[in-house]
PDB file of C-alpha atoms in Angstrom:
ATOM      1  CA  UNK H 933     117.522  97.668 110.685  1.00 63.00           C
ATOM      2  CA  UNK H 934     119.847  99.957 108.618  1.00 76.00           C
ATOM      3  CA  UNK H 935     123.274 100.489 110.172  1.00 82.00           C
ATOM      4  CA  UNK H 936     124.785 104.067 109.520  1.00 85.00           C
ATOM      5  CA  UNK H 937     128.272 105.644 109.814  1.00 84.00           C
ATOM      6  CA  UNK H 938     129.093 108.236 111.988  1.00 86.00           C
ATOM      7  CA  UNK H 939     131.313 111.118 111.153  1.00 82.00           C
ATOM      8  CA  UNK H 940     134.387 109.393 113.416  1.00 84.00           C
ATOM      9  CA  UNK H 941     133.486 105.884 111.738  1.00 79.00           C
ATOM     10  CA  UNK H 942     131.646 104.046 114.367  1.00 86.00           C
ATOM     11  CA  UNK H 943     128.290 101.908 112.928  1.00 87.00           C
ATOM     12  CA  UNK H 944     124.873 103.451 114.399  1.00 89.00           C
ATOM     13  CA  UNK H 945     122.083 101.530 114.726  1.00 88.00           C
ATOM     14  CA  UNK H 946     118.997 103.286 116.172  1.00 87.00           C
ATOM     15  CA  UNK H 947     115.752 105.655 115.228  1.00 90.00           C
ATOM     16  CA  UNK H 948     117.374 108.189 112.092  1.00 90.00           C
ATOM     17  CA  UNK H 949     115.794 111.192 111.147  1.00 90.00           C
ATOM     18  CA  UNK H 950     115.297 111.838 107.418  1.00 90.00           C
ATOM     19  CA  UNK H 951     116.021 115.980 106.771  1.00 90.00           C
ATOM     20  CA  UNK H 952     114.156 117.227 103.557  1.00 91.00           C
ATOM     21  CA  UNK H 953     117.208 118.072 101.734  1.00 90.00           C
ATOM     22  CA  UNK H 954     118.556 114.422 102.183  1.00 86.00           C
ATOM     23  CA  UNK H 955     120.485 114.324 104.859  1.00 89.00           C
ATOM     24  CA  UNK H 956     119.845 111.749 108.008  1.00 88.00           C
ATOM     25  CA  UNK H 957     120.661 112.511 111.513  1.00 90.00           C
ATOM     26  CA  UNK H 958     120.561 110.730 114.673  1.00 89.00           C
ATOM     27  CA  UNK H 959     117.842 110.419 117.089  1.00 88.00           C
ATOM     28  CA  UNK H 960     114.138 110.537 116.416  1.00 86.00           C
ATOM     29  CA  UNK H 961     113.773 114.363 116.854  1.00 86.00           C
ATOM     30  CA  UNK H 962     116.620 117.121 116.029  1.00 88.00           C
ATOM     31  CA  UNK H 963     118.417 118.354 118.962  1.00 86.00           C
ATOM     32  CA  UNK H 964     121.797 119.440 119.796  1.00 86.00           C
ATOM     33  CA  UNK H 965     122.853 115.690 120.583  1.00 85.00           C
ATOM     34  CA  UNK H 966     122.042 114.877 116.539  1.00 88.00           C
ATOM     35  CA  UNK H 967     124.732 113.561 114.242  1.00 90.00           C
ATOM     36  CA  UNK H 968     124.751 113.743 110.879  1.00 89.00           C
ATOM     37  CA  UNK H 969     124.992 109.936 109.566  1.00 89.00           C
ATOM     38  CA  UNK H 970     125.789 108.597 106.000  1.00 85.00           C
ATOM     39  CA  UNK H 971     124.640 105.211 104.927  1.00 81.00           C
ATOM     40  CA  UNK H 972     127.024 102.049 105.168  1.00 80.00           C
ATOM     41  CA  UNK H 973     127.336 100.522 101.403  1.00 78.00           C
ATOM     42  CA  UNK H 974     126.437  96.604 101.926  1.00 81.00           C
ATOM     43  CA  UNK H 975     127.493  93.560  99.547  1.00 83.00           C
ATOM     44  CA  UNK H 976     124.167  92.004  97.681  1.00 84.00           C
ATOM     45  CA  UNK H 977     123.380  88.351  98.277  1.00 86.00           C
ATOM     46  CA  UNK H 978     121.499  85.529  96.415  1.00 85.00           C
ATOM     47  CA  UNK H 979     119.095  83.436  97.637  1.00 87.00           C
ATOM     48  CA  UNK H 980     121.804  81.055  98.989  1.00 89.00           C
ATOM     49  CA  UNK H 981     123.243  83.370 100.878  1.00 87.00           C
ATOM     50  CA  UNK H 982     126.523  83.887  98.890  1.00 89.00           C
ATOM     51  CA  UNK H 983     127.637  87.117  97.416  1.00 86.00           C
ATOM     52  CA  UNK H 984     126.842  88.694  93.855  1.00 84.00           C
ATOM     53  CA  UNK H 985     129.657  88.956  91.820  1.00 84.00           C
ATOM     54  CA  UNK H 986     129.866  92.429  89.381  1.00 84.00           C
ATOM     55  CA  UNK H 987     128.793  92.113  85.186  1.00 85.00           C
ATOM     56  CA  UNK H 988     131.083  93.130  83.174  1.00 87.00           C
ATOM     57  CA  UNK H 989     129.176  94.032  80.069  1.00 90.00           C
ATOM     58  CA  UNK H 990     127.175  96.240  82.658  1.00 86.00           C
ATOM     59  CA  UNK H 991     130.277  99.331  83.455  1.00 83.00           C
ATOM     60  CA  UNK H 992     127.878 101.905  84.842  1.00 83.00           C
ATOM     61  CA  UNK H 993     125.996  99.436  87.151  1.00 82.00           C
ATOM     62  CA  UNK H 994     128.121  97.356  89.978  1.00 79.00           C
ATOM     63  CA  UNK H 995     125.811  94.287  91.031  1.00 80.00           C
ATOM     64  CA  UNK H 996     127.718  93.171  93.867  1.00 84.00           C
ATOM     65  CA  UNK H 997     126.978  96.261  95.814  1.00 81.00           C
ATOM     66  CA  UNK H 998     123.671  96.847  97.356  1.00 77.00           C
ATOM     67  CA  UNK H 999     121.738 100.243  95.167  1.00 71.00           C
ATOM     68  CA  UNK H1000     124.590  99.718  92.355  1.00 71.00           C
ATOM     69  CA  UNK H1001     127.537 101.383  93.544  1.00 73.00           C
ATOM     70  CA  UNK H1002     130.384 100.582  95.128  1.00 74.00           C
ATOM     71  CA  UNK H1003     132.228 102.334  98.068  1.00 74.00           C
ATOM     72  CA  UNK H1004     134.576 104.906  97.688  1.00 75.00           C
ATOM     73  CA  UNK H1005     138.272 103.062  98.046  1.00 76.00           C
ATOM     74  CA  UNK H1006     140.532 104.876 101.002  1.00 77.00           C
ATOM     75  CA  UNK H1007     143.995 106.018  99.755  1.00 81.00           C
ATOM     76  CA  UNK H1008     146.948 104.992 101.350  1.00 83.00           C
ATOM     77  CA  UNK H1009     149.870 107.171 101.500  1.00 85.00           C
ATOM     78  CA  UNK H1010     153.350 106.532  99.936  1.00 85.00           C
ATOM     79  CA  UNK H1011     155.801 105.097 101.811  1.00 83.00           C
ATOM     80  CA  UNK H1012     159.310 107.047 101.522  1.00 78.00           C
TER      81      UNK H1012
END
């Protein structure tokens, strides 16, 4: 099963709902209790097991992520 990301960072696992204009909520029908979820980026394996490393001669494509591209890094603040 997919996992998801809440707003507030926790994983979901359970029955999405697909909305047409691409976005995927929680729950199998829309109610007030639905959350909007985004997907979790995952690392792409080989048959082994191991983990894909990236191509360099391939810039526009990043292997070792799962749909070819990889998550957004968080920035950390300065330190004074």
């Amino acid at each position: 099963m997919t996992k998801y990301q809440k707003h507030d960072g926790s994983v979901y696992e359970g029955q999405v709902l697909v909305m047409p204009d691409g976005r995927i909520k929680s729950g199998s029908t829309l109610t007030a209790d639905s959350v909007r979820l985004f997907p979790m980026p995952e690392r792409s394996r080989d048959a082994d097991g191991g983990f894909h490393s990236d191509d360099p001669s391939t810039p526009e494509i990043h292997e070792a992520w799962e749909g070819g591209k990889a998550p957004i890094k968080k920035k950390s603040r300065k330190k004074k």
